[in-house]
Structure formats: C-alpha cells, structure tokens
CSV table of C-alpha atoms in Angstrom, one decimal:
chain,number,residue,atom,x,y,z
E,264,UNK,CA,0.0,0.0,0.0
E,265,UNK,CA,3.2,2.1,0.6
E,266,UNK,CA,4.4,1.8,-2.3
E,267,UNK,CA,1.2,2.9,-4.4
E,268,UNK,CA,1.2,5.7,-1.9
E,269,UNK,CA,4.6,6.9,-3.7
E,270,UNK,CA,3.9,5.9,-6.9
E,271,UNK,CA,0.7,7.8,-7.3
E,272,UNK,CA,2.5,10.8,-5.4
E,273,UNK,CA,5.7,10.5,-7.9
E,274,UNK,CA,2.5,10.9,-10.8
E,275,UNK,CA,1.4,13.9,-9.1
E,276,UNK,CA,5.0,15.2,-8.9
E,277,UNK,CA,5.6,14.8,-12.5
E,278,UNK,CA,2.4,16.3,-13.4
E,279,UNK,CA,2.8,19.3,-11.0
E,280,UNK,CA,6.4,19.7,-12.7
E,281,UNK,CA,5.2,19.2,-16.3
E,282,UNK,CA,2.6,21.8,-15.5
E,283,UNK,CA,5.4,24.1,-13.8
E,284,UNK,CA,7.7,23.6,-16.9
E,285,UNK,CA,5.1,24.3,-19.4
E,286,UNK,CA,4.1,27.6,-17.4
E,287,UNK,CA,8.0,28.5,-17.4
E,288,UNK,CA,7.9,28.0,-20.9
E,289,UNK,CA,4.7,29.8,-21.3
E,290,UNK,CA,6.5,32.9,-19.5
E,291,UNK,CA,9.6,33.0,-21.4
E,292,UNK,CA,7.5,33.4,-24.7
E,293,UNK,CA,5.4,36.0,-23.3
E,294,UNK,CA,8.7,37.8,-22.2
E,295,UNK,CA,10.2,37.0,-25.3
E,296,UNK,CA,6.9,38.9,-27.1
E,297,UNK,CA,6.9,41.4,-24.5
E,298,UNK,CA,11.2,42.0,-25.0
E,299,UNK,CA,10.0,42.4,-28.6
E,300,UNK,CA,7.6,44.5,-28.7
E,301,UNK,CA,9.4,46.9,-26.0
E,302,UNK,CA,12.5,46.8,-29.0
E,303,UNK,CA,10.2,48.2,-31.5
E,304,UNK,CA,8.4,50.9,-29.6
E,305,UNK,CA,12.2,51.6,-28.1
E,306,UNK,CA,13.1,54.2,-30.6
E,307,UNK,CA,9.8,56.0,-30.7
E,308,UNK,CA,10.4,56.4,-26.5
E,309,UNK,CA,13.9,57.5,-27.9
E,310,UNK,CA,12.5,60.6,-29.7
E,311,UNK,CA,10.0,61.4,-27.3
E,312,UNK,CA,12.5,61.6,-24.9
E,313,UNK,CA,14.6,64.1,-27.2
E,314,UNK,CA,11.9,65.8,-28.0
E,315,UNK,CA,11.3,66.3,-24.1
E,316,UNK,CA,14.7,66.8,-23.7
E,317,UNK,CA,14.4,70.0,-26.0
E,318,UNK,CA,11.4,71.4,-24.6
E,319,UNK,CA,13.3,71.1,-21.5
E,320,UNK,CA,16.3,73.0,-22.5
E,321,UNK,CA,14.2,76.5,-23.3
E,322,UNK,CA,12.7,76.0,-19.8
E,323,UNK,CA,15.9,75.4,-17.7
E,324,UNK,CA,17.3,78.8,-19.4
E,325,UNK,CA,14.1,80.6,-18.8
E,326,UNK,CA,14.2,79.6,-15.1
E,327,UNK,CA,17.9,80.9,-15.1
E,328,UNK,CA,17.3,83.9,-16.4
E,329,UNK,CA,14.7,84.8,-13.7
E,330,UNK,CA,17.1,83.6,-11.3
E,331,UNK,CA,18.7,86.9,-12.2
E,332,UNK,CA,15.7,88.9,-11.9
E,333,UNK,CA,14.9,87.6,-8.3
E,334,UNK,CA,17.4,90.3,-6.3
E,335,UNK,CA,15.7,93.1,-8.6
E,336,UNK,CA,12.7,91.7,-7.7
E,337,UNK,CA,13.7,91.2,-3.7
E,338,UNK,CA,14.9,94.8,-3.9
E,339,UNK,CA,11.9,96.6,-5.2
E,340,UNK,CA,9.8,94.6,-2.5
E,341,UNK,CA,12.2,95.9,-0.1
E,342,UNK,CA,11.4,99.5,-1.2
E,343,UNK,CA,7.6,98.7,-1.2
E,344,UNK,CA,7.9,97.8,2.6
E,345,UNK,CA,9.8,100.7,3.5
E,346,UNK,CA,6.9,102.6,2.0
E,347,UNK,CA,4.6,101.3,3.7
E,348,UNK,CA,5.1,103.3,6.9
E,349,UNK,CA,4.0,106.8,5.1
E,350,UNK,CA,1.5,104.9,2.8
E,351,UNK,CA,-0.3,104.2,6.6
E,352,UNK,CA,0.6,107.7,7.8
E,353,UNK,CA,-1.4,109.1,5.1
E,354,UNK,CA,-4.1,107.1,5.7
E,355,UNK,CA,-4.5,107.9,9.1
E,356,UNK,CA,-4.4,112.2,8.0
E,357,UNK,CA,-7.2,111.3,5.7
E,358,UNK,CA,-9.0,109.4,8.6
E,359,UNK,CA,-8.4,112.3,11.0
E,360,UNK,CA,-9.6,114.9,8.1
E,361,UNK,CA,-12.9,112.5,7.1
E,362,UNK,CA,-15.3,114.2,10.3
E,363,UNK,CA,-14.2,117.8,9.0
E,364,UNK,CA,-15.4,116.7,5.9
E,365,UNK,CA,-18.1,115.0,7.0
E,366,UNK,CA,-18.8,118.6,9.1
E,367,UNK,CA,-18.3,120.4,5.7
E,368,UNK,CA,-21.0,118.3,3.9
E,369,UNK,CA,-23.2,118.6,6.3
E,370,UNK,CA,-23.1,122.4,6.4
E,371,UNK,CA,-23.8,122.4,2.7
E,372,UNK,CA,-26.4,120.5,3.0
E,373,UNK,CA,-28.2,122.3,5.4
E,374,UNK,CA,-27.6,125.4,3.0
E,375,UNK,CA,-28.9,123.8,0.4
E,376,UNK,CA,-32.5,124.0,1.4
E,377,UNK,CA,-32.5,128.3,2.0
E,378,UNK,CA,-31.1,127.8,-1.8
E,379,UNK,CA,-34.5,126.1,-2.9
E,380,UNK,CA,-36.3,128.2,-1.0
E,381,UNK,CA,-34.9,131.2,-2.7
E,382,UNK,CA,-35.3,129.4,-5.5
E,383,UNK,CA,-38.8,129.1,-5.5
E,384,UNK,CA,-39.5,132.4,-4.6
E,385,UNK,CA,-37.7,134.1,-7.5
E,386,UNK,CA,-40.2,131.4,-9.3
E,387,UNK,CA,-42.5,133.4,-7.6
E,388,UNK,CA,-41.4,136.7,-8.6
E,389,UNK,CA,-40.8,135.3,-12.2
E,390,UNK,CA,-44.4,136.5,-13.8
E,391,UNK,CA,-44.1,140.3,-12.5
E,392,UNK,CA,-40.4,140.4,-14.3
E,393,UNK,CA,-41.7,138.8,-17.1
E,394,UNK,CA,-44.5,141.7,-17.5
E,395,UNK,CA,-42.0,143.8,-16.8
E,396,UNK,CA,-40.5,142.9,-19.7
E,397,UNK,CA,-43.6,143.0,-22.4
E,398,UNK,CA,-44.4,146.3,-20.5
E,399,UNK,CA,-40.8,147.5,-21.6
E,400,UNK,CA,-41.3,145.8,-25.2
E,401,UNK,CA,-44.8,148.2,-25.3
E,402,UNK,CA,-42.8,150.8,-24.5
E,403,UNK,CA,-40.2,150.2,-27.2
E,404,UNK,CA,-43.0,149.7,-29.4
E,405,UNK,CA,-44.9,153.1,-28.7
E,406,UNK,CA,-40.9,154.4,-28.8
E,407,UNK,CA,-40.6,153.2,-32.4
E,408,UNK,CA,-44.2,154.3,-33.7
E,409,UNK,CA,-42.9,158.0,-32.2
E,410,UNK,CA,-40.0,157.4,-34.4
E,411,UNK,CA,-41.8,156.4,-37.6
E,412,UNK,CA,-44.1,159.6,-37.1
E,413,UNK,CA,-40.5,161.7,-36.4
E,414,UNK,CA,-39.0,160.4,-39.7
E,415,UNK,CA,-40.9,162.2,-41.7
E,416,UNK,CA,-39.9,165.4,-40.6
E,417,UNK,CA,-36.2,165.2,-40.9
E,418,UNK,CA,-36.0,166.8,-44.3
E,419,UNK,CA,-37.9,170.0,-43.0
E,420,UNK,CA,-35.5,169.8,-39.7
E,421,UNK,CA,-32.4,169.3,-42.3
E,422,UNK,CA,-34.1,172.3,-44.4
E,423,UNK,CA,-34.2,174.3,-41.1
E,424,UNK,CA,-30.6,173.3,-40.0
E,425,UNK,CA,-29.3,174.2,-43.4
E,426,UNK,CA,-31.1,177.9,-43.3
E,427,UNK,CA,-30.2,178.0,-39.8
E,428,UNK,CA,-26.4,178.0,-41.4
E,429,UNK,CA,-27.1,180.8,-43.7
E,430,UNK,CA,-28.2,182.9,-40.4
E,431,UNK,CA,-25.3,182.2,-38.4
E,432,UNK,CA,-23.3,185.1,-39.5
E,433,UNK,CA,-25.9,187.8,-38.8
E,434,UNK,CA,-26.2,186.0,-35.1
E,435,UNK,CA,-22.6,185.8,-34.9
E,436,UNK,CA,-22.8,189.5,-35.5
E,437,UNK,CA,-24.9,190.6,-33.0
E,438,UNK,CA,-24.3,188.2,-30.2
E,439,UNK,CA,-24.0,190.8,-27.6
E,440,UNK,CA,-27.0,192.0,-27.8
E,441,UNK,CA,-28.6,189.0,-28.1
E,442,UNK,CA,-26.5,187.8,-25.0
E,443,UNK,CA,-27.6,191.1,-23.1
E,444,UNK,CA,-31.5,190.4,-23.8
E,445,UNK,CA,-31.5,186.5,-23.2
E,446,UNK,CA,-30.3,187.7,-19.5
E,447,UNK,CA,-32.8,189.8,-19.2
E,448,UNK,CA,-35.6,187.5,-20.6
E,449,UNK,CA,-34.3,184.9,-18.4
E,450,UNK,CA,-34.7,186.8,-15.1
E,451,UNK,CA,-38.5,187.6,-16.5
E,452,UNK,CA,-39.6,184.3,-18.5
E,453,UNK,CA,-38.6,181.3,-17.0
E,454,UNK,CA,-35.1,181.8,-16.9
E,455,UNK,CA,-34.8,179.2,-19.6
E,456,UNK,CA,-33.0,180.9,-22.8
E,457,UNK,CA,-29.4,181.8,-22.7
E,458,UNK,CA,-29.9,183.5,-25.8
E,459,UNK,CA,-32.1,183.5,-29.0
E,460,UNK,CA,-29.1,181.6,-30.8
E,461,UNK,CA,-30.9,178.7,-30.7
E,462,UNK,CA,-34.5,178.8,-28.7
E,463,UNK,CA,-35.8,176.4,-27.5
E,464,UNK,CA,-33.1,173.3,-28.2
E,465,UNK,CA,-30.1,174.5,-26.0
E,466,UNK,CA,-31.2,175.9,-22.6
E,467,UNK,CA,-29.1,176.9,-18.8
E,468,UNK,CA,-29.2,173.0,-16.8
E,469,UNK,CA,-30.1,175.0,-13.6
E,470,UNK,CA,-32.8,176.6,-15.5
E,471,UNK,CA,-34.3,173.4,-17.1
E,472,UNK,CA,-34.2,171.7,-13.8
E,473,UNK,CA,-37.5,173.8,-13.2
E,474,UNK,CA,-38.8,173.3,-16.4
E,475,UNK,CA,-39.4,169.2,-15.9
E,476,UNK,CA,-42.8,170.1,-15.4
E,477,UNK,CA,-45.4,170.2,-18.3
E,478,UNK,CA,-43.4,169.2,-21.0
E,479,UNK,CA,-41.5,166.3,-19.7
E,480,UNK,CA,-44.6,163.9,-19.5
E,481,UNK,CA,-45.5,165.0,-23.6
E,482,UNK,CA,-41.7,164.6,-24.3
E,483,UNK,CA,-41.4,161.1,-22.4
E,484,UNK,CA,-44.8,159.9,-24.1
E,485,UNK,CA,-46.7,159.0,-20.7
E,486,UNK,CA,-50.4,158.4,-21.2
E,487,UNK,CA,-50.9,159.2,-17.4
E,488,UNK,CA,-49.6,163.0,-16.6
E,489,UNK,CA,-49.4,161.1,-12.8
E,490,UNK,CA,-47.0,158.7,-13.9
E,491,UNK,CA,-44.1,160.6,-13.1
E,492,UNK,CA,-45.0,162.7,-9.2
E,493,UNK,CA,-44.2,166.2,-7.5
E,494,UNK,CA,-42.2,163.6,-5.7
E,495,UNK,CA,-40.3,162.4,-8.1
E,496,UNK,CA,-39.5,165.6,-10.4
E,497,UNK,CA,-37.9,167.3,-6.9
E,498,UNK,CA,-35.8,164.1,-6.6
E,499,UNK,CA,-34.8,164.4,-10.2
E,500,UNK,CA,-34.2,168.4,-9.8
E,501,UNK,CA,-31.9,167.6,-6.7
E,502,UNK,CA,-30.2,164.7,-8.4
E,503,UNK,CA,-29.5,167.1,-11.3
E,504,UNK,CA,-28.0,170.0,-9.0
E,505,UNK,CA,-25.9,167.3,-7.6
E,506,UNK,CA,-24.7,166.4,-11.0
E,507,UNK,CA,-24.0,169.8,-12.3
E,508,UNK,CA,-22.4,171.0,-9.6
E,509,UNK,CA,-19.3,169.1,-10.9
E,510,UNK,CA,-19.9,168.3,-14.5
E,511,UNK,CA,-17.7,165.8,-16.3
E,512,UNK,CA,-18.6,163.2,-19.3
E,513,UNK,CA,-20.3,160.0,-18.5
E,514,UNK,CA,-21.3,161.0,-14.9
E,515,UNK,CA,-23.9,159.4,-13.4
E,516,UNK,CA,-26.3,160.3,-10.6
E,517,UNK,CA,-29.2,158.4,-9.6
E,518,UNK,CA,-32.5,159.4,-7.8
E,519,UNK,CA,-35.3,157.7,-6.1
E,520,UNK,CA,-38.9,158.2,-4.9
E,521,UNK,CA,-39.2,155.8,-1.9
E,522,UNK,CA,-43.6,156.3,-2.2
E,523,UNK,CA,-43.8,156.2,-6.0
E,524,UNK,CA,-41.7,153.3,-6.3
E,525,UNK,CA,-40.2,155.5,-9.2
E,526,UNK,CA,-36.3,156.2,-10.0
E,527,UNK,CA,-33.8,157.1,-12.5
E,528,UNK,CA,-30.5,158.1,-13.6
E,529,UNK,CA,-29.2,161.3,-15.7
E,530,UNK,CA,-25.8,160.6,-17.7
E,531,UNK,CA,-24.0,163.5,-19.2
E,532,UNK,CA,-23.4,162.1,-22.4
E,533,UNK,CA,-21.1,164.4,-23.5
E,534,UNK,CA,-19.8,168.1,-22.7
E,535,UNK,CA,-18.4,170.2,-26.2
E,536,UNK,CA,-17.8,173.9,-26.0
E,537,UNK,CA,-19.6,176.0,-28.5
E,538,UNK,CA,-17.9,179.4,-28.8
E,539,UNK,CA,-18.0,181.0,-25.0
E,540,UNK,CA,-20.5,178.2,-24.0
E,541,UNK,CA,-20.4,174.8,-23.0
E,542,UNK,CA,-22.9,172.6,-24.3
E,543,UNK,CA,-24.3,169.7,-22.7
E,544,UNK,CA,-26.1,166.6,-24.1
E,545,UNK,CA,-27.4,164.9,-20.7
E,546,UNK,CA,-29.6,161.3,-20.9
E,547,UNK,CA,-32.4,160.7,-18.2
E,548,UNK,CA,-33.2,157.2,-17.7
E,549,UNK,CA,-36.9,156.8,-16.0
E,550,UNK,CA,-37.9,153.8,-14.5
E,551,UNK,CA,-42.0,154.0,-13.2
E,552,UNK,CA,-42.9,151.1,-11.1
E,553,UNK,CA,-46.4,150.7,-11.9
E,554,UNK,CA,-49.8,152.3,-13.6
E,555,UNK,CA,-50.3,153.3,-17.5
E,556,UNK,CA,-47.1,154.2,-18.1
E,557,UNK,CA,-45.2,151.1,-16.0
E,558,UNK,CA,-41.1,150.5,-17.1
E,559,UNK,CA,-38.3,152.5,-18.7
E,560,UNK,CA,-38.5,155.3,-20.6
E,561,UNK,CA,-35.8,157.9,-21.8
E,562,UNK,CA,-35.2,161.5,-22.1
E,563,UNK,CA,-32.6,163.1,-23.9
E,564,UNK,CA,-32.1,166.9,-23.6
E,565,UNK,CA,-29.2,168.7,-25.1
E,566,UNK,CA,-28.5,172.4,-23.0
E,567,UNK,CA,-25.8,174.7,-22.8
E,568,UNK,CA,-24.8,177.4,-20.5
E,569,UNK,CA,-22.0,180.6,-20.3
C-alpha cells in the first residue's frame, strides 16, 4: 500500500512539474513577445524623450534667467515695505480729516434748502419780471411808432438846419446884444433861454431843472400825466444840482422816490464847447414802477450854458 502511496505521489510530482515547466515555458514566450515588442516601440520612447529633452532646454534657461531677476525683484519689495510706513501715515491724515469733511458736507447740506427756497420764490417773482419785460417791449413799441411819425420830418428839420447856417453870420454878428436880452428875458420868462441863438433846443441846466414840469410827461410819451410825481421831479431836480455841480462826461447820478416806487438816472453824455459856452447833451433814464405808463422810458435833452 506504501508503495502505491509513492507511486501515485511520484505521478502527481511529475504532473505538478510538467505543468510548472510548461508555465515557465509559457512565461519566457510572453517575455520574449513582451522583450520584442518593447525593442520596437524603443526608438519612438527615444525621440520622445529628445523631444522632451528640447522642450526642457528653453525651460531650464528661462528659469535661469529669472534667477537673475529675483534680487531686482527682492529689492523693489524691499522698497515697497519701506513705503509702507508713510503709505499708513497718510491714511491715518485722511481718517483724521474725514469728520471735517463729513462737518463740511453737512453744512452744505443744510444750505442747500434756503437755496431752494430762494429758489422758489424768485419762481415766484418770475411773472411780474416777465411783465416787466412785455411792458418794456410796449414801451419800445410806442418808442418806435414815435420814431416812424418823427422820420418824416427830418427833411424839414435838415431844411431848417441848413437855413439855420445861412443865419449864423448875422447872429454871430450881433451876439451881444442878443447875449444882453437872453439875460434879461431869463430873469422875466422862465429863466430858460441863454440866448435867442438857438430857442428852445439849448437851454441853462439850472434853469431846465424847473422846467421838468409840463413838458417832460408829452416829451417822455406817458399816457398818465401822474405817472411821473411832484415827488419824483424834486428828486430828479436835486439829483441834477448834484450832478451839475461838478460836470464831467459819463457822470452818473441816480434818484429815487421811496412812495412812487419810481427812480432814475441822468448821464452826461457828452460836454463840447460851443464858442464861450459849454454845451451839454445829458440822458435821463426813468424807470416807473407801476400804472399806465409802468417801465423805462428815456429823455434826452441837449442844453448849454456861459
């Protein structure tokens, strides 16, 4: 029994080898095909590698050349850090200045809103300017028919001037005696002529101070004789004293009436000197604040005086 015990285990050796031998054999062929096919993808791995190699190369001398760049690079940090200190400084100023600021704003703001309300109340006031303004346009407008009516008299005023020159002479002549009785008729008329060298265009300024009056309201073209107050011409008179008292070109004076609401201003427009007299041409602004005759009107009277 011992001895079929062996011999069946010797089979089963044998088999167990045979099996172990053909597996060996099995191995080294795979290797073999393995070996082989390694050999032929070896030069393909050969070129990669080359080819890796040369991307490589550009790399290696990139990362030198910022090798040199790092102290640069260390340095300027270095110079950022010591900035650093007055970079925070200056943020603490502007923190320390933001409640001034903050102060300011709020200041403005609370002027803002007087602001609006002025605002709205020149809103307000916005109509009465704006008839102010057509009343002045109506004004123009009468100004401009007056003009168109005076237009056609310039040729007889231009004949008149031009015979006027032919009696110059004569009055040249006898200006002394002319002189001599416009003294005299001043003292009885209305003080108002200098002479008869030209009536009733050139005129003393003291003397046409009192003769505002009647004419002034025909000459200014006021519908309402009222327009322009007792009030108002003595203002005007003692603006014009005022004036004359020192007369020089493009002085100004201005006068008011406090109850009309009315004012002006006289300009000397110019001062020339006429033989022994001095010739004026003076420009009256008048401003009336309200009835018929409401906005500017304008007066120009040319006077002279010895």
């Amino acid at each position: 029994m011992d001895r079929c015990f062996m011999e069946g285990l010797l089979r089963l050796v044998r088999i167990l080898t045979s099996i172990g031998l053909f597996a060996l054999a099995a191995a080294i062929v795979f290797f073999t095909l393995e070996l082989r096919q390694f050999r032929e993808q070896l030069p393909m791995l050969l070129e990669k590698v080359d080819a890796t190699a040369q991307r490589v190369d550009p790399i290696v001398a990139e990362v030198a050349e910022l090798k040199t760049f790092i102290p640069q690079i260390i340095e300027q940090s270095a110079g950022y850090q010591a900035l650093i200190p007055d970079v925070l400084e200056r943020i603490d100023v502007i923190n320390q200045q933001l409640p001034i600021i903050i102060d300011e704003v709020t200041t403005i703001s609370q002027a803002i809103e007087p602001i609006l309300a002025e605002s709205d109340a020149w809103r307000g006031e916005l109509p009465a300017v704006l008839k102010r303004v057509d009343d002045t346009n109506t004004t123009v407008r009468g100004t401009n028919q007056q003009i168109a009516k005076v237009v056609p008299q310039v040729p007889l005023i231009l004949a008149e001037s031009e015979a006027l020159r032919v009696e110059i002479p004569e009055m040249i002549a006898s200006a002394d005696e002319l002189v001599g009785k416009a003294e005299e008729a001043g003292k009885e008329a209305s003080r108002g002529l200098v002479s008869g060298f030209v009536g009733g265009i050139l005129t003393s300024p003291f003397n046409l101070i009192g003769k505002i009056g009647e004419n002034t309201t025909e000459r200014l073209g006021f519908k309402n004789a009222d327009s322009l107050t007792e009030k108002d011409r003595e203002q005007y008179a003692k603006a014009m004293k005022k004036l004359m008292k020192a007369p020089k070109q493009d002085a100004k004076e201005q006068w008011s009436n406090r109850r009309s609401g009315n004012s002006g201003l006289i300009t000397i427009k110019s001062i020339d000197k006429q033989g022994q007299a001095l010739c004026y041409q003076l420009l009256s602004d008048f401003i009336i604040a309200e009835g018929e005759d409401a906005g500017e009107h304008q007066l120009t009277t040319e006077t002279c005086e010895e």
